[in-house]
Coordinates of C-alpha atoms in Angstrom, one line a residue:
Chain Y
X1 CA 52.8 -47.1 -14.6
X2 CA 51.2 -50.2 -14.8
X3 CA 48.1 -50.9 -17.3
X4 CA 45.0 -51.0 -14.8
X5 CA 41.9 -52.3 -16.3
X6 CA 38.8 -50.6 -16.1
X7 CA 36.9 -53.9 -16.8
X8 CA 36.6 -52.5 -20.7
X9 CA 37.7 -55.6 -22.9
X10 CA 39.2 -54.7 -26.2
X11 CA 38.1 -58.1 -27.7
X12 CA 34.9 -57.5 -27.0
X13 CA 34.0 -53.7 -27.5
X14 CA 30.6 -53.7 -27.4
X15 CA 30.2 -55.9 -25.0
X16 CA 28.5 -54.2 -21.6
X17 CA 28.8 -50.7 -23.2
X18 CA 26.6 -48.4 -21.8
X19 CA 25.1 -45.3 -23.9
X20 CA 23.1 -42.8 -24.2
X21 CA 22.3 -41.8 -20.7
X22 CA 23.1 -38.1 -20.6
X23 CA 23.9 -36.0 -18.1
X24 CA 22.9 -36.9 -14.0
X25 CA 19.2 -34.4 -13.2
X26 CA 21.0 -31.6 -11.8
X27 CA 18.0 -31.9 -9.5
X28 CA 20.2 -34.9 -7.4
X29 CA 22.5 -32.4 -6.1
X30 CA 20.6 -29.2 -4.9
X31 CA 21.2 -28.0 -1.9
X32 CA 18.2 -29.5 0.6
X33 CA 17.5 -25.0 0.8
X34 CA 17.4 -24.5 -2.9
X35 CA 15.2 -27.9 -3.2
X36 CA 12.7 -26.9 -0.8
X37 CA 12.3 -23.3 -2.4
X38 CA 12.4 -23.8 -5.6
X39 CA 10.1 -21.9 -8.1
X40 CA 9.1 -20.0 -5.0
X41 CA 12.0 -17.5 -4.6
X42 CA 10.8 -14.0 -3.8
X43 CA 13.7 -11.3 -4.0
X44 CA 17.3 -11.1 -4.3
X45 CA 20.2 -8.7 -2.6
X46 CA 23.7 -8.3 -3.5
X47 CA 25.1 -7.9 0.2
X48 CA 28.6 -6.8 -0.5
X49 CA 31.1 -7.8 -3.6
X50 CA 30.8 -11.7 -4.8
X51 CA 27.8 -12.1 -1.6
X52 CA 24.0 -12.6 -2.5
X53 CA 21.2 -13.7 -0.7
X54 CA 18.1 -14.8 -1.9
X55 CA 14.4 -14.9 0.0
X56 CA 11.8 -17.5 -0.5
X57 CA 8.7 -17.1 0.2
X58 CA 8.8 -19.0 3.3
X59 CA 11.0 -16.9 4.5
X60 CA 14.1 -19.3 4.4
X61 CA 17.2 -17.7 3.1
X62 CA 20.3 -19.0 0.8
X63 CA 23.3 -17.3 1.3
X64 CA 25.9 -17.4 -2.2
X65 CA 29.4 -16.8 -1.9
X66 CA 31.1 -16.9 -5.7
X67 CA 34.4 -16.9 -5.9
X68 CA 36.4 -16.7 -9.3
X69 CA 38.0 -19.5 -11.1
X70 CA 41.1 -20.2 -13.4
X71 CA 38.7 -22.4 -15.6
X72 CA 41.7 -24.8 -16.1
X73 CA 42.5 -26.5 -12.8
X74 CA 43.9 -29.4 -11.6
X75 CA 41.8 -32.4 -9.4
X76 CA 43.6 -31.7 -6.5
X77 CA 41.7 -28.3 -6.5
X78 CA 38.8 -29.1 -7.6
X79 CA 39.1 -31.5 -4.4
X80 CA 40.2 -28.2 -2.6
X81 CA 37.1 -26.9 -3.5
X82 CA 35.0 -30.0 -2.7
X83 CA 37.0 -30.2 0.9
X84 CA 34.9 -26.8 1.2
X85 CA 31.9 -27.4 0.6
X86 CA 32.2 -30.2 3.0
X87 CA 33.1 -27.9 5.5
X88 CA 30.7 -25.2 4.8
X89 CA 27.9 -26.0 2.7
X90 CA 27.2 -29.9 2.8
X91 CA 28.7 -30.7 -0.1
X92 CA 27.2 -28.8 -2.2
X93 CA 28.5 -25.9 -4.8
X94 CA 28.4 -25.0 -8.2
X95 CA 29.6 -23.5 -11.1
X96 CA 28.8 -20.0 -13.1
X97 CA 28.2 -19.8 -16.9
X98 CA 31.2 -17.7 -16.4
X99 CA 32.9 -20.3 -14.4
X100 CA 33.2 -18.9 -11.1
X101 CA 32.4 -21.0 -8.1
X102 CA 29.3 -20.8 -5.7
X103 CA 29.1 -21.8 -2.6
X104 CA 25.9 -21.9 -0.8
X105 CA 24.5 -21.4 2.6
X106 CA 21.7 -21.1 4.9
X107 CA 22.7 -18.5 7.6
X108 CA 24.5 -15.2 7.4
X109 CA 27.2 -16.3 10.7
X110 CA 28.0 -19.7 8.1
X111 CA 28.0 -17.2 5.4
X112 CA 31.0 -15.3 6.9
X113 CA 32.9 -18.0 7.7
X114 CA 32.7 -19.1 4.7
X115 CA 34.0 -15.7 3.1
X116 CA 36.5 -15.4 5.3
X117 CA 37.7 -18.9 4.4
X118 CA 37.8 -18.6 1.0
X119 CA 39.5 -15.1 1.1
X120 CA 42.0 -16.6 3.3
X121 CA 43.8 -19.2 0.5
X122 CA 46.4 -18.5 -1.6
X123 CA 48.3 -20.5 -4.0
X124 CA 52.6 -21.0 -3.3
X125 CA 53.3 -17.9 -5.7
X126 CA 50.8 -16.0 -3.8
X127 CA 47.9 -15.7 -5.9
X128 CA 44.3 -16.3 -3.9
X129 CA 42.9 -19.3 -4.9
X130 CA 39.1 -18.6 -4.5
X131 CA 39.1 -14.4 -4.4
X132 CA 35.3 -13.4 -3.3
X133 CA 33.8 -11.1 -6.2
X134 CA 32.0 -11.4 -9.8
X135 CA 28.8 -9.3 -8.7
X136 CA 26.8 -6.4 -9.9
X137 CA 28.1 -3.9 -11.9
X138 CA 32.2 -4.9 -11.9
X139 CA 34.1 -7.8 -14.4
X140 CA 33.6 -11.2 -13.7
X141 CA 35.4 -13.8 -15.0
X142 CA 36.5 -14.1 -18.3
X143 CA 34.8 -16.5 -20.8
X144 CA 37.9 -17.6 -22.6
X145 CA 39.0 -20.9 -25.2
X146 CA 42.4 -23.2 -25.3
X147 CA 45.1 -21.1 -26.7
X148 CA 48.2 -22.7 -26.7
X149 CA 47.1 -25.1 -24.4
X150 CA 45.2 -27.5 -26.1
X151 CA 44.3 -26.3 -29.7
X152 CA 46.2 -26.4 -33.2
X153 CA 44.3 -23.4 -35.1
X154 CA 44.9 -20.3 -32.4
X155 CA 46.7 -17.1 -33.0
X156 CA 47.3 -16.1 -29.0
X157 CA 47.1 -17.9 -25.9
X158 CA 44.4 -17.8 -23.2
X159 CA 44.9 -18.9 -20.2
X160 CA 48.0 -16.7 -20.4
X161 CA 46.3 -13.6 -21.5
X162 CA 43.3 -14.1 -19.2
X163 CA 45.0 -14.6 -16.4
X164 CA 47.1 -10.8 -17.5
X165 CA 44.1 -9.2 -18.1
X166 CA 42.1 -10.2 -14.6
X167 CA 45.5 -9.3 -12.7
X168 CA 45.2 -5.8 -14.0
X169 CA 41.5 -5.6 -13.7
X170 CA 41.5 -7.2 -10.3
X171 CA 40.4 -4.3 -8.1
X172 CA 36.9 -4.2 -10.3
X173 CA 36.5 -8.3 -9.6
X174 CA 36.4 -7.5 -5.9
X175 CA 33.8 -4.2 -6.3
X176 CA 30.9 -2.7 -8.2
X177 CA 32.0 0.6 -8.9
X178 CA 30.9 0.8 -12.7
X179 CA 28.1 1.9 -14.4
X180 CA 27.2 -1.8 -15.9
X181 CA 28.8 -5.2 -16.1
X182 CA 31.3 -5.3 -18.5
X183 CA 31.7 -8.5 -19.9
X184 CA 35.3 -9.5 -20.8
X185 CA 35.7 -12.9 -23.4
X186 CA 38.7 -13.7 -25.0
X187 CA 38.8 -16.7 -27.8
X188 CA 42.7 -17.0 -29.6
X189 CA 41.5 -17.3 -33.4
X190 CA 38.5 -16.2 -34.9
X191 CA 36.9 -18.7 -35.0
X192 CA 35.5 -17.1 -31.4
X193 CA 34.2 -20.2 -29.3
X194 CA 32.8 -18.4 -26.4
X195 CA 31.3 -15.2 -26.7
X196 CA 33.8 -12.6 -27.5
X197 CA 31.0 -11.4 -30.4
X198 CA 28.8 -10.4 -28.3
X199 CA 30.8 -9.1 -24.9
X200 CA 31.7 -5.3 -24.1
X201 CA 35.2 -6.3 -24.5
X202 CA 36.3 -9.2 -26.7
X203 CA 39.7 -10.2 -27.7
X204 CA 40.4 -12.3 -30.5
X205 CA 43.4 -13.8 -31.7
X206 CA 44.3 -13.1 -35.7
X207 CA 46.7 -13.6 -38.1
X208 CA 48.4 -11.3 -40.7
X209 CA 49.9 -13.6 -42.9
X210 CA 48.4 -15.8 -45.5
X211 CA 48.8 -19.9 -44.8
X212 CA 51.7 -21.7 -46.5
X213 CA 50.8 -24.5 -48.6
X214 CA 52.6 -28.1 -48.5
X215 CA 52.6 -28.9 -51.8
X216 CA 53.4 -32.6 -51.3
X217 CA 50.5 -33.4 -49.0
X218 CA 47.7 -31.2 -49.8
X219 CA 46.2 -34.0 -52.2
X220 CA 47.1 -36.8 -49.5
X221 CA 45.7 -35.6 -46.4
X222 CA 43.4 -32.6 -47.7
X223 CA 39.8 -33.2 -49.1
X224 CA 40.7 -30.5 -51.3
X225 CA 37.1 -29.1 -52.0
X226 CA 36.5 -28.6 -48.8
X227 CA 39.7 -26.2 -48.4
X228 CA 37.9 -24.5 -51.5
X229 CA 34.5 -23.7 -50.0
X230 CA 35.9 -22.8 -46.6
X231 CA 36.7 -19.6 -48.1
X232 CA 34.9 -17.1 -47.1
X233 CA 36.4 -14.5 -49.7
X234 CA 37.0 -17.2 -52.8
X235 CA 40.9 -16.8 -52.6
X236 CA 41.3 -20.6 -52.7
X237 CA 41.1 -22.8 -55.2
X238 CA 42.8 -26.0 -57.0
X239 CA 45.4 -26.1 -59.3
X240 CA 48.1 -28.5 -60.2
X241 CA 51.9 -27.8 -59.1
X242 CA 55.1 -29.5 -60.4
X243 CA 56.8 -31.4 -57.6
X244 CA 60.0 -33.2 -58.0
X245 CA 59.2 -33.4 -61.8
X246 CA 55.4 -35.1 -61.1
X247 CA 52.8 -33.1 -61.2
X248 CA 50.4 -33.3 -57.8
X249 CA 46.8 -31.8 -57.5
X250 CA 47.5 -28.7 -55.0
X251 CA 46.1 -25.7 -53.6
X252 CA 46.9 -21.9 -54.5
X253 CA 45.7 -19.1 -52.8
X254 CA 44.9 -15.2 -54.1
X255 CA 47.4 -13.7 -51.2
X256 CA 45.8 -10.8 -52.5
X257 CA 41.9 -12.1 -51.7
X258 CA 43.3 -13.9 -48.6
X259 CA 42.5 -12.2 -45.0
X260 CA 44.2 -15.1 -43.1
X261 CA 40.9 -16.4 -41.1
X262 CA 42.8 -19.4 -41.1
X263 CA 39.3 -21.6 -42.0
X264 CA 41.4 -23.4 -44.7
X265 CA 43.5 -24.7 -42.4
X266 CA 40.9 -26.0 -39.9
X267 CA 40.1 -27.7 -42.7
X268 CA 43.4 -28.9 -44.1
X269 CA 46.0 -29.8 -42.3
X270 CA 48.9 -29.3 -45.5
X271 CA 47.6 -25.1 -44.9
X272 CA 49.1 -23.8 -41.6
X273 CA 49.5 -20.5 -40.5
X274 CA 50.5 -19.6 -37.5
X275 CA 53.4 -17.0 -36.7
X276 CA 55.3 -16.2 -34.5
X277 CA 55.6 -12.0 -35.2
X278 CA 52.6 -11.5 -37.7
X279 CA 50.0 -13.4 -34.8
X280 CA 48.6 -11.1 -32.3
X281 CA 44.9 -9.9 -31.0
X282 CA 42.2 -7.3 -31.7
X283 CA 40.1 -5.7 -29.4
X284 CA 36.6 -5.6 -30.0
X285 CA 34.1 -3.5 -27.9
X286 CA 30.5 -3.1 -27.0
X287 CA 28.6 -6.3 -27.5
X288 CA 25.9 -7.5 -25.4
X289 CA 23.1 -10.2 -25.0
X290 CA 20.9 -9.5 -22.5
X291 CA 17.7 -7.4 -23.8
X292 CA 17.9 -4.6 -21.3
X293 CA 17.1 -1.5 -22.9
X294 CA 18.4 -2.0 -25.9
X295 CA 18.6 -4.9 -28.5
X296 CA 21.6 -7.3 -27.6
X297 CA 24.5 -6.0 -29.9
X298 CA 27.5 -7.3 -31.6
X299 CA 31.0 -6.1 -30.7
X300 CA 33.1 -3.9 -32.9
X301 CA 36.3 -4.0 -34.1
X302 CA 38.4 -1.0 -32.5
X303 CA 42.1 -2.1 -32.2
X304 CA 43.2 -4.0 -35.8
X305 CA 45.9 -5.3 -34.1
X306 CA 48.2 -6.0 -30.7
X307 CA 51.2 -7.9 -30.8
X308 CA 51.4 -10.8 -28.9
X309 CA 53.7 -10.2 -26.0
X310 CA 54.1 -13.5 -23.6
X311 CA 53.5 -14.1 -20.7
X312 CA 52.2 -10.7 -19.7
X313 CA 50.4 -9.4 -23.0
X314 CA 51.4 -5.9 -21.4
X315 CA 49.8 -3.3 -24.7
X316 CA 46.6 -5.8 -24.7
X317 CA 46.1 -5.4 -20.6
X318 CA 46.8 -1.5 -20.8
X319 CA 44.6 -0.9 -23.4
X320 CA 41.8 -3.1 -22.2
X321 CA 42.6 -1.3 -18.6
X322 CA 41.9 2.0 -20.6
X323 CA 39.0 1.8 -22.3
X324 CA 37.2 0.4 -19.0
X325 CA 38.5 3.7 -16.9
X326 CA 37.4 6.0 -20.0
X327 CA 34.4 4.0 -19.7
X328 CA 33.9 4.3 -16.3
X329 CA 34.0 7.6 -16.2
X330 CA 31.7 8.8 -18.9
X331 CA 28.8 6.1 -19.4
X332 CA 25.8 6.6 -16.8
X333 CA 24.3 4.9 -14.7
X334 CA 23.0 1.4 -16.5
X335 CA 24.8 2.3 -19.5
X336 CA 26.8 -0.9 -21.3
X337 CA 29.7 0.0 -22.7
X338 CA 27.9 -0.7 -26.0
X339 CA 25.0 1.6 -25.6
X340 CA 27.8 4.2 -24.0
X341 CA 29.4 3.8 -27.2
X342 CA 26.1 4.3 -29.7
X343 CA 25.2 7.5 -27.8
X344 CA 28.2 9.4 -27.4
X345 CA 29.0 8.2 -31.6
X346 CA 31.8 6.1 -31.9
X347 CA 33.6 9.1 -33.2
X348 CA 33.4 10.2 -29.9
X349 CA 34.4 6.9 -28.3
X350 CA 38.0 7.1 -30.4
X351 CA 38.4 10.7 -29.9
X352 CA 37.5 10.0 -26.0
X353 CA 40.3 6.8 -25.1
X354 CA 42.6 7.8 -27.9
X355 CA 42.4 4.6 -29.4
X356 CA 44.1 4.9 -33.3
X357 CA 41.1 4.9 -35.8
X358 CA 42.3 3.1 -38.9
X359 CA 41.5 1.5 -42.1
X360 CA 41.0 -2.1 -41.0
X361 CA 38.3 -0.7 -38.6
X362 CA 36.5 0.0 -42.1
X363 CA 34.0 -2.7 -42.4
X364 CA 34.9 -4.2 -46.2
X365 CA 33.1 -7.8 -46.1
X366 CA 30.5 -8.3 -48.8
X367 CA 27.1 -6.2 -49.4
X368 CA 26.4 -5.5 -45.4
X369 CA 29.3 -3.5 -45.5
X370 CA 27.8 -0.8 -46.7
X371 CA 25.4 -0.6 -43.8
X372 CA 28.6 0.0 -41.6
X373 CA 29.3 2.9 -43.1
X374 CA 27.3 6.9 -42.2
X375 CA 24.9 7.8 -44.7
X376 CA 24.1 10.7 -42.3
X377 CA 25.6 14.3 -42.0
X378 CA 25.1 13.6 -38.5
X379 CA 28.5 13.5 -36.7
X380 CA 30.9 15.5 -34.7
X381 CA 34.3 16.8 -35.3
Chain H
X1 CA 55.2 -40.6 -39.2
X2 CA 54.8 -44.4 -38.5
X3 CA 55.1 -47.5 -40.9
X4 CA 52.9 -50.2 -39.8
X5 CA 53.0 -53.7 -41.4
X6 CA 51.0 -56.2 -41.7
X7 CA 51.1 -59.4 -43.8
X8 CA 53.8 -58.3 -46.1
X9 CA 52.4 -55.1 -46.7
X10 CA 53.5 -51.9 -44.9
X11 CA 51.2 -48.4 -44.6
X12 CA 52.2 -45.2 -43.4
X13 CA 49.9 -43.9 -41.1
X14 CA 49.3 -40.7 -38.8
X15 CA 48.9 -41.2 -34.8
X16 CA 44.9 -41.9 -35.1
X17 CA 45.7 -44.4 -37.7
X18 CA 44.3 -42.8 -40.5
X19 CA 46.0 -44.1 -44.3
X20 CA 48.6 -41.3 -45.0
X21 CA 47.9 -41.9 -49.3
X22 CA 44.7 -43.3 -50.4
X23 CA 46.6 -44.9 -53.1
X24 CA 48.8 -47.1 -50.7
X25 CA 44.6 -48.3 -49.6
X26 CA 44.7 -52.2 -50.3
X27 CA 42.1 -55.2 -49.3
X28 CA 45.2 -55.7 -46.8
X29 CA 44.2 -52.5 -45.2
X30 CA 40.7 -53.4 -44.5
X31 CA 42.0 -56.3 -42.1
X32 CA 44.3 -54.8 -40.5
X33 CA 42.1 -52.4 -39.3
X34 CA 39.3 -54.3 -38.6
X35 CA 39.9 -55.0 -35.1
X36 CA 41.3 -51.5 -34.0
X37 CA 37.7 -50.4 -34.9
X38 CA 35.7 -53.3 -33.4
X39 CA 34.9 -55.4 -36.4
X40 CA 35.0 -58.6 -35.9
X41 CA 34.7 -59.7 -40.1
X42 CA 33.8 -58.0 -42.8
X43 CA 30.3 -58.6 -44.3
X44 CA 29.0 -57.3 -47.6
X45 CA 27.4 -54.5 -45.8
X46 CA 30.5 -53.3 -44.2
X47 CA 32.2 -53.6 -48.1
X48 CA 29.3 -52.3 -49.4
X49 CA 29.6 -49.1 -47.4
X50 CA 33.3 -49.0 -48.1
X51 CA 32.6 -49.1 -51.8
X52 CA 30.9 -46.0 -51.6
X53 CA 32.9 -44.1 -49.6
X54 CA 35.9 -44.9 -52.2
X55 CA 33.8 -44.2 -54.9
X56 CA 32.8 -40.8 -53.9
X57 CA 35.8 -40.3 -53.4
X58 CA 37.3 -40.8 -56.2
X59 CA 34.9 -38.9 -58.1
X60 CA 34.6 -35.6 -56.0
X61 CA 37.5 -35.2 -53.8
X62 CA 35.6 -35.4 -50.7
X63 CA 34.0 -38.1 -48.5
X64 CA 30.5 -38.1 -48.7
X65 CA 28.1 -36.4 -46.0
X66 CA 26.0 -38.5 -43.6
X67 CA 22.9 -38.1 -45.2
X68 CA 24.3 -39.4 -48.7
X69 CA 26.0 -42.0 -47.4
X70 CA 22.6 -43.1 -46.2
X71 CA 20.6 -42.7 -48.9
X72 CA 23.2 -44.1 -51.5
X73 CA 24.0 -47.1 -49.4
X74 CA 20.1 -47.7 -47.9
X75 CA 21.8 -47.8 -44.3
X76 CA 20.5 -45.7 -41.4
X77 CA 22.6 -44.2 -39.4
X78 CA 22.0 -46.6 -36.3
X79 CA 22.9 -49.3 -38.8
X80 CA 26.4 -47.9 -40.1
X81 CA 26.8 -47.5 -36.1
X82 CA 26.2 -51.0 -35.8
X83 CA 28.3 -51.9 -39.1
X84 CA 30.8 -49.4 -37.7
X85 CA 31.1 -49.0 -33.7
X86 CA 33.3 -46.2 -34.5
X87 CA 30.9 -44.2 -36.8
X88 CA 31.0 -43.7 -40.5
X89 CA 34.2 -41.2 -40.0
X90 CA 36.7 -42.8 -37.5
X91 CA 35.5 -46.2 -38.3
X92 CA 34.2 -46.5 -41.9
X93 CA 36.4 -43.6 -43.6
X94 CA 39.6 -45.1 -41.7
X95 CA 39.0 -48.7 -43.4
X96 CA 38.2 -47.0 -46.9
X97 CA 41.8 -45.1 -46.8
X98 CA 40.1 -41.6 -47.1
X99 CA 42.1 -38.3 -45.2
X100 CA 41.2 -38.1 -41.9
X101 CA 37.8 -36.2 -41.0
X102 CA 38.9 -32.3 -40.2
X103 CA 37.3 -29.1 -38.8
X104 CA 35.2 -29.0 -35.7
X105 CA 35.2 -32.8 -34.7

């Protein structure tokens, strides 16, 4: 295609450049219902799965419809979904901090057609495009990262894996049949953008193998201190390697030392690490951040390791699948999986969905280490 | 990789035009840069500022964080913005032939 101009002169760069004006006051595109009652909402009902209403205190109502997302998606369905809330809602919609889609409106008759709409699209291969759900106690969407999409330091994919996971956990997208919400996030290396840390089931992409190291570019494109002190276990540091009969400042690593985070790389582009066989995921479980009850909690580490198996990830989504039915079946009423987890002993929670306890569930990082491990004679066999 | 030349002298250079080997840097470099990053001529303050940079370099492996750049050249950060349109790490670290900024950017 052509080269269009924007107006933008590259002679002149600075010239007309606007900056600093932040986002647009979210205030300018309310719904008129939402800006009439806001600050003055009174109660709220969830009417069936992925329905709510909420009651002002003048008595008007707001209907929401969410609907789940892909979180990567083309304009011409993002336009899909601004052709319906033309149709239904005035133009107006929004988006979760899970990013599903809500659509808002004011009566219960609009409300319907609106659910019946949305239920009623489907993409050529025959997925739905906007399936109603993500309320109450079921799995909502999945807060997930760039995998193989867009980023250079993962160790899995996520759009793939995501979109595996939510296939086999459909049914509980579309009801509320569990005790709590179980929050599913998946990020592809560790360094976990997104939440996986703190949701009731976390997957996170790892490696097993230590990073190779380019000799002949380390000291070119590699602020080599930097690779040093993004170590979290000391196992890298400088030396000077015989290349081609010159000698070139380099990096070695302890392999020993080395647990394959992959921070140096991040760092340094002459240290990757990706591959094919030793990359795969761990499951983490029983996180949380809301203060309900109990404290919010960090997840724990109860699978070391799942191959990765494109595109369908099939020993990741049965597992995952799993541990939500044993779940399901044993937590009570209210219960995160988290707090399910604490009470029962985590003893209990391996013996319970068969999950393999092994060493690497050991915590073995520095002095709070320790704290990981039972000072108690309290268990069970 | 890419080669680019430019009066006489030719650079190898990644896709963001970044100097491959600091030691292939020459005052060449600086001009041929320039109006990639919006400079219209180099003043003292923009050689001052590339000074540092090379000289903290050369001495500790690492190109120097914000905050010492500031204080060691007397610029604020608004005026290595100005200086720079591109900021001290596209713009400024790009001219002074350091390795391209990594990590989160």
């Amino acid at each position: 295609m052509a080269f269009i101009s924007s107006g933008y002169n590259p002679e002149k760069p600075m010239e007309g450049r606007i900056t600093d004006i932040g986002p647009q006051h979210y205030a300018q595109f309310y719904p008129p219902v939402i800006a009439r009652n806001k600050g003055k909402w009174l109660y709220h009902e969830i009417i069936e799965p992925g329905v709510l209403v909420h009651v002002a205190e003048s008595g008007e109502k707001v209907y929401t419809v969410r609907v789940g997302a892909a979180r990567l998606m083309s304009i011409t369905h993002i336009r899909e979904i601004c052709e319906i809330a033309d149709k239904h809602c005035g133009g107006h919609l929004r988006f979760t901090t899970r990013n599903n889609v809500e659509f808002m409106v004011e009566t219960e008759e609009a409300m319907k057609a609106l659910r019946d709409d949305l239920a009623s699209r489907k993409f050529d291969g025959g997925s739905k495009k906007f399936p109603v759900g993500g309320t109450g106690a079921g799995i909502s969407n999945i807060v997930h990262t760039q995998g193989w999409v867009h980023c250079h330091t993962p160790a899995t994919d996520a759009s793939g894996p995501v979109k595996a996971i939510m296939d086999e956990v459909f049914e509980d997208f579309q009801s509320m049949r569990l005790p709590a919400p179980v929050r599913i996030s998946l990020a592809c290396c560790i360094n976990m953008c997104g939440a996986v840390h703190c949701s009731d089931i976390g997957v996170v992409g790892i490696h097993r193998k230590p990073p190779m190291i380019d000799h002949a570019w380390t000291d070119q494109l590699c602020e080599i201190p930097l690779a040093v002190a993004s170590c979290p276990t000391a196992a890298v540091r400088p030396t000077k390697v015989e290349l081609d009969g010159k000698k070139v400042n380099s990096i070695a690593i302890k392999n020993e030392r080395c647990m394959y985070c992959g921070n140096c790389y991040t760092m340094c582009p002459a240290l990757p690490i990706s591959d094919g066989e030793g990359d795969g995921c761990v499951i983490m479980v029983g996180g949380k951040v809301s203060n309900r009850i109990s404290m919010p909690k960090f997840s724990k580490v109860v699978v070391a390791y799942i191959p990765n198996e494109a595109p369908r990830w099939p020993t990741l989504t049965n597992t995952i699948k799993h541990i939500i039915e044993v779940y399901s079946e044993n937590a009570m009423k209210y219960e995160r999986l988290g707090d399910w987890a604490e009470r029962i002993g985590w003893e209990r929670f391996f013996q319970l969905t068969g999950l393999e306890f092994t060493h690497h569930l050991i915590d073995d990082f520095r002095d709070p280490a320790y704290y990981t491990w039972r000072q108690s004679t309290q268990f069970k066999f | 990789m890419a080669e680019v030349s430019f009066q006489g002298k030719t650079f190898e250079v990644d896709e963001d035009g970044f100097l491959l080997r600091f030691d292939e840097w020459c005052p060449e470099w600086v001009e041929y840069v320039k109006e990639s990053e919006g400079i219209a001529e180099i003043t003292e303050d923009h050689q001052k500022i590339i000074d540092f940079l090379q000289d903290y370099y050369r001495k500790n492996g690492i190109a120097p964080m914000v905050r010492i750049l500031s204080k060691n050249t007397g610029f604020k950060l608004k005026q290595v913005y100005e200086l720079f349109p591109s900021g001290p790490g596209k713009g400024a670290c790009k001219m002074a032939g350091l390795p391209k900024p990594t990590g989160c950017v």
